[in-house]
Coordinates of C-alpha atoms and ligand atoms in Angstrom, one line a residue:
M1 CA 110.7 -85.3 -27.9
L2 CA 108.5 -82.7 -29.7
T3 CA 109.4 -79.6 -31.7
L4 CA 107.3 -76.7 -32.3
N5 CA 108.1 -74.3 -35.2
L6 CA 106.1 -71.1 -35.3
K7 CA 108.2 -69.1 -37.8
T8 CA 105.6 -69.5 -40.6
A9 CA 102.8 -68.6 -38.3
T10 CA 104.1 -65.7 -36.2
S11 CA 104.9 -63.8 -39.5
F12 CA 101.1 -63.3 -39.8
I13 CA 100.9 -61.3 -36.5
S14 CA 102.7 -58.3 -35.1
A15 CA 105.4 -58.6 -32.5
E16 CA 103.1 -56.9 -30.0
Q17 CA 100.2 -59.3 -30.6
W18 CA 102.6 -62.2 -30.2
K19 CA 104.0 -60.9 -26.9
A20 CA 100.5 -60.2 -25.5
S21 CA 99.2 -63.6 -26.5
R22 CA 102.2 -65.4 -24.9
E23 CA 101.7 -63.4 -21.7
K24 CA 98.0 -64.3 -21.7
A25 CA 98.9 -68.0 -22.2
L26 CA 101.3 -67.9 -19.3
K27 CA 98.5 -66.5 -17.1
A28 CA 96.2 -69.2 -18.3
L29 CA 98.8 -71.8 -17.3
D30 CA 98.9 -70.3 -13.8
T31 CA 95.1 -70.5 -13.6
L32 CA 95.3 -74.2 -14.7
D33 CA 98.0 -75.0 -12.2
A34 CA 96.3 -73.2 -9.3
G35 CA 93.1 -75.0 -10.1
S36 CA 91.3 -71.6 -9.9
G37 CA 89.6 -71.6 -13.3
K38 CA 86.3 -72.8 -14.7
G39 CA 85.7 -76.5 -14.6
N40 CA 88.4 -77.0 -11.9
D41 CA 86.7 -80.2 -10.6
F42 CA 87.9 -81.8 -13.9
L43 CA 91.7 -81.3 -13.7
G44 CA 92.7 -84.8 -12.7
W45 CA 94.3 -85.3 -16.1
I46 CA 97.1 -82.8 -15.3
H47 CA 98.9 -85.1 -12.9
L48 CA 97.6 -88.3 -14.3
P49 CA 100.8 -89.6 -15.9
D50 CA 102.6 -89.3 -12.5
T51 CA 99.9 -91.1 -10.6
V52 CA 99.8 -94.2 -12.9
T53 CA 101.8 -96.6 -10.8
P54 CA 103.7 -99.7 -12.0
A55 CA 101.1 -101.7 -10.1
D56 CA 98.3 -100.1 -12.2
I57 CA 100.2 -100.9 -15.4
S58 CA 100.7 -104.5 -14.3
S59 CA 97.0 -105.0 -13.4
L60 CA 96.0 -103.6 -16.8
Q61 CA 98.4 -105.9 -18.5
T62 CA 97.2 -108.9 -16.5
A63 CA 93.6 -108.1 -17.4
A64 CA 94.6 -107.6 -21.1
K65 CA 96.3 -111.0 -21.0
K66 CA 93.3 -112.7 -19.4
L67 CA 90.9 -111.2 -21.8
T68 CA 92.9 -112.1 -24.9
D69 CA 94.0 -115.7 -24.1
G70 CA 92.7 -117.8 -27.0
V71 CA 90.7 -114.9 -28.3
E72 CA 90.7 -113.8 -31.9
I73 CA 88.7 -110.5 -31.7
V74 CA 88.3 -108.0 -28.8
V75 CA 85.4 -105.6 -29.4
V76 CA 86.0 -102.2 -27.6
I77 CA 82.7 -100.5 -27.1
G78 CA 82.6 -96.7 -26.4
I79 CA 82.1 -93.3 -28.0
G80 CA 83.7 -89.9 -28.0
G81 CA 86.3 -89.7 -25.3
S82 CA 85.6 -93.3 -24.4
Y83 CA 86.7 -94.4 -27.9
L84 CA 88.9 -91.9 -29.8
G85 CA 92.0 -92.0 -27.6
A86 CA 92.4 -95.8 -27.8
K87 CA 91.5 -95.9 -31.5
A88 CA 94.1 -93.1 -32.2
V89 CA 97.0 -94.8 -30.3
I90 CA 96.2 -98.3 -31.7
E91 CA 96.1 -97.0 -35.3
A92 CA 99.3 -94.9 -34.8
L93 CA 101.3 -97.9 -33.5
S94 CA 99.8 -100.8 -35.5
H95 CA 101.1 -102.3 -38.6
S96 CA 99.0 -100.8 -41.5
F97 CA 97.8 -104.3 -42.5
A98 CA 97.7 -105.8 -39.0
A99 CA 94.6 -107.9 -39.7
L100 CA 96.4 -109.6 -42.6
L101 CA 99.8 -110.3 -41.0
P102 CA 100.6 -114.0 -41.2
G103 CA 101.1 -115.9 -37.9
R104 CA 99.4 -113.1 -36.0
R105 CA 99.3 -114.0 -32.3
R106 CA 97.4 -111.1 -30.8
P107 CA 93.7 -110.7 -31.2
L108 CA 92.4 -108.0 -33.5
V109 CA 90.9 -105.0 -31.7
V110 CA 87.7 -103.7 -33.3
F111 CA 85.4 -100.9 -32.1
A112 CA 81.6 -100.6 -31.7
G113 CA 79.2 -98.2 -30.0
Q114 CA 80.8 -95.2 -31.8
N115 CA 77.8 -95.1 -34.2
I116 CA 74.2 -96.3 -34.4
G117 CA 74.8 -98.3 -37.6
E118 CA 72.4 -101.2 -38.1
D119 CA 74.6 -102.6 -40.9
Y120 CA 77.7 -102.0 -38.9
L121 CA 76.5 -104.0 -35.9
S122 CA 74.9 -106.7 -38.0
E123 CA 78.1 -107.2 -39.9
L124 CA 80.1 -107.2 -36.7
L125 CA 77.9 -109.9 -35.2
E126 CA 78.3 -111.9 -38.4
I127 CA 82.1 -111.9 -38.0
L128 CA 82.0 -112.5 -34.2
D129 CA 79.7 -115.5 -34.7
T130 CA 82.5 -117.6 -36.2
R131 CA 85.4 -116.2 -34.0
S132 CA 86.4 -116.5 -30.4
S133 CA 85.7 -113.0 -29.0
A134 CA 85.7 -110.8 -25.9
C135 CA 84.6 -107.3 -25.1
I136 CA 85.6 -104.2 -23.2
V137 CA 82.7 -101.8 -22.6
I138 CA 83.7 -98.2 -21.7
S139 CA 81.4 -95.5 -20.5
K140 CA 82.0 -93.0 -17.8
S141 CA 78.4 -92.1 -17.3
G142 CA 77.4 -95.7 -18.0
T143 CA 74.2 -94.4 -19.7
T144 CA 75.4 -93.2 -23.2
T145 CA 72.9 -94.6 -25.7
E146 CA 75.2 -95.6 -28.6
P147 CA 77.6 -97.8 -26.5
A148 CA 74.6 -99.1 -24.4
I149 CA 72.9 -100.4 -27.5
A150 CA 76.1 -102.0 -28.8
F151 CA 76.8 -103.6 -25.5
R152 CA 73.3 -105.0 -25.1
I153 CA 73.7 -106.7 -28.5
I154 CA 77.3 -108.0 -28.1
K155 CA 76.6 -109.2 -24.5
K156 CA 73.6 -111.1 -25.7
Q157 CA 75.7 -112.8 -28.4
L158 CA 78.5 -113.6 -26.0
E159 CA 76.0 -115.1 -23.5
E160 CA 74.2 -117.2 -26.2
K161 CA 77.5 -118.4 -27.5
Y162 CA 79.4 -119.2 -24.3
G163 CA 76.7 -119.3 -21.6
K164 CA 76.2 -116.5 -19.0
A165 CA 78.8 -117.8 -16.6
A166 CA 81.6 -118.1 -19.1
A167 CA 80.6 -114.9 -21.0
K168 CA 81.3 -112.8 -17.9
N169 CA 84.9 -113.7 -18.0
R170 CA 85.0 -112.3 -21.6
I171 CA 83.7 -108.9 -20.6
V172 CA 85.6 -106.1 -18.8
A173 CA 83.8 -102.8 -17.9
V174 CA 85.5 -99.4 -17.6
T175 CA 83.2 -96.9 -15.9
D176 CA 82.7 -94.6 -13.0
Q177 CA 83.9 -95.9 -9.6
S178 CA 80.4 -96.0 -8.0
R179 CA 77.6 -94.5 -10.2
G180 CA 75.8 -95.3 -13.4
A181 CA 73.9 -98.1 -15.1
L182 CA 77.1 -99.8 -16.3
R183 CA 78.5 -100.0 -12.8
T184 CA 75.3 -101.6 -11.5
L185 CA 75.2 -104.1 -14.4
A186 CA 78.9 -105.0 -13.9
A187 CA 78.4 -105.6 -10.2
Q188 CA 75.3 -107.7 -10.8
D189 CA 76.8 -109.8 -13.6
G190 CA 80.3 -110.0 -12.0
Y191 CA 82.5 -108.4 -14.6
Q192 CA 86.0 -107.3 -13.9
T193 CA 86.0 -103.5 -13.8
F194 CA 88.4 -100.6 -14.0
A195 CA 87.4 -97.2 -12.6
I196 CA 87.6 -93.8 -14.4
P197 CA 88.6 -91.1 -11.9
D198 CA 85.8 -88.6 -11.0
D199 CA 88.0 -85.6 -11.9
V200 CA 89.0 -86.8 -15.5
G201 CA 86.5 -86.0 -18.3
G202 CA 86.0 -88.3 -21.3
R203 CA 88.2 -86.5 -23.9
F204 CA 91.1 -86.2 -21.3
S205 CA 90.9 -89.9 -20.3
V206 CA 93.2 -91.7 -22.7
L207 CA 95.8 -92.2 -20.0
T208 CA 93.3 -93.9 -17.7
P209 CA 92.0 -97.5 -18.2
V210 CA 89.7 -96.0 -20.9
G211 CA 92.7 -95.8 -23.3
L212 CA 95.3 -97.9 -21.5
L213 CA 93.3 -101.2 -21.4
P214 CA 92.4 -101.4 -25.1
I215 CA 96.0 -100.3 -26.0
A216 CA 97.4 -103.0 -23.7
V217 CA 95.0 -105.5 -25.4
A218 CA 96.4 -104.5 -28.8
G219 CA 99.9 -105.3 -27.5
F220 CA 101.4 -101.9 -27.1
D221 CA 103.8 -100.6 -24.4
I222 CA 101.5 -98.7 -22.1
A223 CA 104.3 -98.0 -19.6
A224 CA 106.3 -96.2 -22.4
L225 CA 103.1 -94.3 -23.4
V226 CA 102.6 -93.1 -19.8
K227 CA 106.3 -92.3 -19.5
G228 CA 106.2 -90.1 -22.6
A229 CA 103.2 -88.3 -21.2
A230 CA 105.0 -87.9 -17.8
D231 CA 108.0 -86.4 -19.4
M232 CA 105.9 -84.0 -21.4
A233 CA 104.0 -83.1 -18.3
K234 CA 107.3 -81.8 -16.8
I235 CA 108.2 -79.8 -20.0
T236 CA 104.7 -78.3 -20.2
A237 CA 104.6 -77.3 -16.5
E238 CA 107.5 -74.8 -17.1
K239 CA 106.4 -71.2 -16.5
N240 CA 108.4 -69.7 -19.3
I241 CA 108.0 -68.8 -22.9
D242 CA 109.9 -72.0 -24.1
N243 CA 107.0 -74.1 -22.9
P244 CA 105.6 -75.6 -26.2
A245 CA 102.0 -75.9 -24.8
V246 CA 102.1 -72.2 -23.9
N247 CA 103.3 -71.3 -27.3
Y248 CA 100.9 -73.5 -29.2
A249 CA 97.9 -72.1 -27.2
A250 CA 99.3 -68.6 -27.7
I251 CA 99.7 -68.8 -31.5
R252 CA 96.2 -70.4 -31.9
N253 CA 94.6 -67.6 -29.9
A254 CA 96.6 -64.9 -31.6
L255 CA 95.6 -66.2 -35.0
Y256 CA 92.0 -66.6 -33.9
N257 CA 91.9 -63.0 -32.9
Q258 CA 93.1 -62.1 -36.4
G259 CA 90.1 -63.8 -37.9
K260 CA 91.6 -67.2 -38.4
K261 CA 88.6 -69.2 -37.1
I262 CA 89.4 -72.6 -38.5
E263 CA 92.5 -74.7 -37.7
V264 CA 93.3 -77.6 -40.0
L265 CA 95.4 -80.3 -38.5
V266 CA 97.5 -81.7 -41.3
N267 CA 99.2 -85.0 -41.1
Y268 CA 101.6 -86.6 -43.6
H269 CA 101.5 -90.1 -42.1
P270 CA 98.6 -92.4 -42.8
K271 CA 98.8 -93.8 -39.2
M272 CA 97.9 -90.4 -37.8
H273 CA 94.4 -90.2 -39.2
Y274 CA 92.7 -91.1 -35.9
L275 CA 95.1 -89.0 -33.9
T276 CA 93.6 -86.1 -35.9
E277 CA 90.1 -87.4 -35.0
W278 CA 91.0 -87.5 -31.3
W279 CA 92.5 -84.0 -31.5
K280 CA 89.3 -82.7 -33.2
Q281 CA 87.2 -83.9 -30.4
L282 CA 89.6 -82.6 -27.7
Y283 CA 89.6 -79.1 -29.1
G284 CA 86.1 -79.0 -30.6
E285 CA 84.3 -80.1 -27.5
S286 CA 86.6 -78.1 -25.2
E287 CA 86.4 -74.8 -26.9
G288 CA 83.3 -74.6 -29.0
K289 CA 80.9 -72.9 -26.6
E290 CA 79.3 -69.5 -25.9
H291 CA 79.4 -69.0 -29.7
K292 CA 83.2 -68.9 -29.6
G293 CA 86.1 -71.2 -30.5
I294 CA 88.3 -72.3 -33.4
F295 CA 86.7 -74.9 -35.6
P296 CA 89.1 -77.9 -35.6
A297 CA 89.3 -79.6 -39.0
G298 CA 91.7 -82.3 -40.2
V299 CA 93.2 -83.5 -43.5
D300 CA 95.5 -86.5 -44.4
F301 CA 98.2 -85.3 -46.8
T302 CA 99.3 -85.9 -49.4
G303 CA 96.0 -87.7 -50.3
D304 CA 93.8 -84.8 -49.3
L305 CA 95.9 -82.4 -51.3
H306 CA 94.1 -83.9 -54.2
S307 CA 90.7 -83.0 -52.7
M308 CA 91.2 -80.1 -50.3
G309 CA 94.5 -78.6 -51.6
Q310 CA 92.7 -76.2 -53.9
Y311 CA 90.6 -74.7 -51.1
L312 CA 93.5 -74.5 -48.7
Q313 CA 95.6 -72.7 -51.4
E314 CA 93.1 -70.3 -52.7
G315 CA 89.8 -70.5 -50.8
E316 CA 88.6 -68.2 -47.9
R317 CA 91.5 -67.0 -45.8
G318 CA 89.9 -67.5 -42.4
L319 CA 92.0 -70.6 -41.6
F320 CA 95.4 -71.7 -40.4
E321 CA 97.2 -75.0 -40.5
T322 CA 99.0 -77.1 -37.9
A323 CA 101.3 -79.6 -39.7
L324 CA 101.9 -82.7 -37.6
S325 CA 105.1 -84.2 -38.8
V326 CA 106.6 -87.6 -38.0
E327 CA 110.3 -87.0 -38.5
S328 CA 111.5 -90.6 -39.1
E329 CA 109.8 -93.6 -40.4
N330 CA 110.1 -97.1 -38.9
N331 CA 110.8 -98.8 -42.3
R332 CA 113.1 -98.1 -45.2
L333 CA 112.0 -98.2 -48.8
E334 CA 113.7 -96.7 -51.8
I335 CA 112.3 -95.9 -55.2
P336 CA 113.8 -98.3 -57.7
S337 CA 115.4 -97.3 -61.0
D338 CA 113.6 -98.4 -64.1
E339 CA 115.4 -98.9 -67.4
Q340 CA 112.5 -97.7 -69.5
N341 CA 111.6 -94.8 -67.3
L342 CA 108.2 -94.5 -69.0
D343 CA 106.7 -93.0 -65.8
Q344 CA 109.6 -90.5 -65.8
L345 CA 110.4 -91.2 -62.2
N346 CA 114.1 -91.9 -62.6
F347 CA 115.0 -88.4 -61.3
I348 CA 114.0 -89.7 -57.8
A349 CA 115.3 -93.3 -58.2
G350 CA 117.4 -94.2 -55.1
K351 CA 115.6 -91.8 -52.9
R352 CA 113.6 -93.0 -49.9
I353 CA 109.8 -92.6 -50.0
S354 CA 110.1 -90.5 -46.8
E355 CA 112.3 -88.1 -48.6
C356 CA 109.6 -87.5 -51.2
N357 CA 107.0 -87.2 -48.4
N358 CA 109.3 -84.6 -46.6
M359 CA 109.6 -82.6 -49.8
A360 CA 105.9 -82.7 -50.3
E361 CA 105.5 -81.4 -46.8
L362 CA 108.0 -78.6 -47.3
G363 CA 106.6 -77.7 -50.7
T364 CA 103.1 -77.6 -49.3
L365 CA 104.1 -75.5 -46.4
L366 CA 105.8 -72.9 -48.6
A367 CA 102.9 -72.8 -51.1
H368 CA 100.3 -72.4 -48.3
V369 CA 102.2 -69.7 -46.5
D370 CA 102.5 -67.9 -49.9
G371 CA 98.8 -68.4 -50.3
G372 CA 98.1 -66.6 -47.0
V373 CA 97.8 -69.5 -44.7
P374 CA 99.8 -69.4 -41.4
V375 CA 101.4 -72.8 -40.7
V376 CA 102.3 -74.0 -37.3
R377 CA 104.6 -77.1 -37.4
I378 CA 104.7 -79.8 -34.7
G379 CA 107.3 -82.5 -35.1
I380 CA 107.7 -85.8 -33.3
P381 CA 110.8 -87.9 -33.8
Q382 CA 109.0 -91.2 -34.7
L383 CA 105.8 -93.1 -34.1
D384 CA 106.4 -95.1 -31.0
A385 CA 104.5 -95.4 -27.7
Y386 CA 106.8 -92.9 -25.9
A387 CA 106.5 -90.2 -28.5
V388 CA 102.7 -90.7 -28.9
G389 CA 102.2 -90.4 -25.1
G390 CA 104.1 -87.1 -25.1
L391 CA 102.1 -85.8 -28.1
L392 CA 98.8 -86.7 -26.4
Y393 CA 99.7 -84.9 -23.2
F394 CA 101.1 -81.9 -25.1
F395 CA 97.7 -81.4 -26.9
E396 CA 95.8 -81.9 -23.7
K397 CA 97.8 -79.3 -21.8
A398 CA 97.7 -76.8 -24.6
C399 CA 93.9 -77.3 -24.8
G400 CA 93.4 -76.5 -21.2
I401 CA 95.6 -73.3 -21.6
S402 CA 93.9 -72.3 -24.8
G403 CA 90.4 -72.8 -23.5
Y404 CA 91.2 -70.5 -20.5
M405 CA 92.6 -67.9 -22.9
L406 CA 89.4 -68.0 -24.9
G407 CA 87.4 -67.5 -21.6
V408 CA 85.3 -70.7 -21.7
N409 CA 85.2 -73.8 -19.5
P410 CA 87.2 -76.3 -21.5
F411 CA 86.1 -79.2 -19.3
D412 CA 82.4 -79.4 -19.9
Q413 CA 80.2 -80.2 -22.9
P414 CA 76.7 -78.9 -22.2
G415 CA 75.9 -78.6 -25.9
V416 CA 76.2 -82.4 -26.5
E417 CA 72.9 -82.9 -24.6
A418 CA 70.6 -81.1 -27.1
Y419 CA 70.5 -83.8 -29.7
K420 CA 70.1 -86.5 -27.0
K421 CA 67.0 -84.7 -25.6
N422 CA 65.4 -84.6 -29.0
M423 CA 66.3 -88.2 -29.9
F424 CA 65.0 -89.6 -26.6
A425 CA 61.7 -87.6 -27.0
L426 CA 61.3 -88.9 -30.6
L427 CA 62.0 -92.4 -29.5
G428 CA 59.4 -92.1 -26.8
K429 CA 61.7 -92.4 -23.7
P430 CA 59.6 -92.1 -20.6
G431 CA 60.0 -88.6 -19.1
Y432 CA 60.7 -86.9 -22.4
D433 CA 57.9 -84.8 -24.0
S434 CA 57.8 -85.3 -27.7
S435 CA 54.6 -83.3 -28.6
E436 CA 56.4 -80.1 -29.7
L437 CA 59.0 -82.1 -31.7
K438 CA 56.4 -84.1 -33.4
R439 CA 54.7 -80.9 -34.4
I440 CA 57.9 -79.6 -36.0
V441 CA 58.5 -82.9 -37.8
D442 CA 54.9 -82.9 -39.1
E443 CA 55.4 -79.3 -40.3
L444 CA 58.6 -80.3 -42.1
N445 CA 57.0 -83.3 -43.7
E446 CA 54.2 -81.1 -45.0
R447 CA 56.6 -78.5 -46.4
T448 CA 58.6 -81.2 -48.2
N449 CA 55.6 -83.1 -49.6
Ligands
PA5_1 O1 84.6 -85.9 -23.7 C1 83.5 -86.3 -23.3 O2 83.2 -86.2 -22.1 C2 82.5 -87.1 -24.2 O3 83.0 -87.1 -25.5 C3 82.3 -88.5 -23.7 O4 83.5 -89.2 -23.6 C4 81.3 -89.3 -24.5 O5 80.1 -88.6 -24.6 C5 81.1 -90.6 -24.0 O6 80.6 -90.5 -22.7 P1 80.6 -91.8 -21.7 O7 81.9 -92.2 -21.4 O8 79.9 -91.3 -20.5 O9 79.8 -92.9 -22.4

């Protein structure tokens, strides 16, 4: 269901380094399984795929159906781990031009609360004003500012449009089982709710209702997604050197220790853009702490070969690539022959587009390896719910192992609080002292004037 090819990466390290890194990865896997490492109160994601029951799936599907009946647009509100998983899976599985498909029967899923864009929210309200809409609001803490602002605005519009009593049937909340402002609001206003388990952190929550409800609303097979993850959970539980999560964590850390401080996740399929964004959060927020960690970056090839290709080929050598390859496309399209051949493309006439893409991938791999960039290759057979579920779980498991190899707690994110403290102080939130910040801002203004 997933292949991992390390030949063009292990050639950059010695056999001893590779052996030592794999041994360390296997130890980290033991720590993860024993629940004896840092952040061990947030390991609920490990067995999550096996604990999602058919009854859970059916209650999510029922809620999705209820929410979408006669509805044209469902707004999913959330940020970070309460946004990226659903966005990634929906993008990966959707028709590229879903919004324009004739005779479309399912509502369009759009997102809000992942930014503080006044234009973004105003333009969304403009669209919702003339369409039948509903909303899923997702926040584990129930207090995150960006989704709270978006929900206040969308909720007001729904209530003004449909009346408070009817609006409540158009809102579902996904939040902590007992704590937080969103839980209180949902209880008071009578929304249907789904709970996020206490021991599952945001960026590991795509297989909880955080991801599964929006994905079901978008019409995708959440049972197959969970099955893919469950099968991958078995594969990545193996205590041996064939375990792909162990190998991926081991190669990342071995390269990091050789000065490769940046990992570029490269995809060759336009539907994988947000999967890359999800991966960036998973690894960035899990590993970037104590002034350590690989910086996760992402590019969409071949498009970005025309913007980032030069750097990757000949820039600083402190990076490695992980190429994410979808091995077969769901559609078939051949390049037609042209009598005039003015574009000189007849040499590829009759070939499938995917064959050209595969050759671009192979050619890039060879060029980048030649240029001194180690390349890890991850392949999935096709883009379907089962394969994507497996891929998500693979990355999660490898992230847990890799974070322990690095020596950090992969399951917290203390650094995310710093900007919030400043923002609250600057906005005058009660209890936040802004005097020192105002002094710095004044000083900055003086210097730039
Ligand atoms: O991974 C994480 O924990 C974070 O990215 C959170 O998901 C994000 O900050 C949103 O938090 P919440 O769901 O509490 O609104």
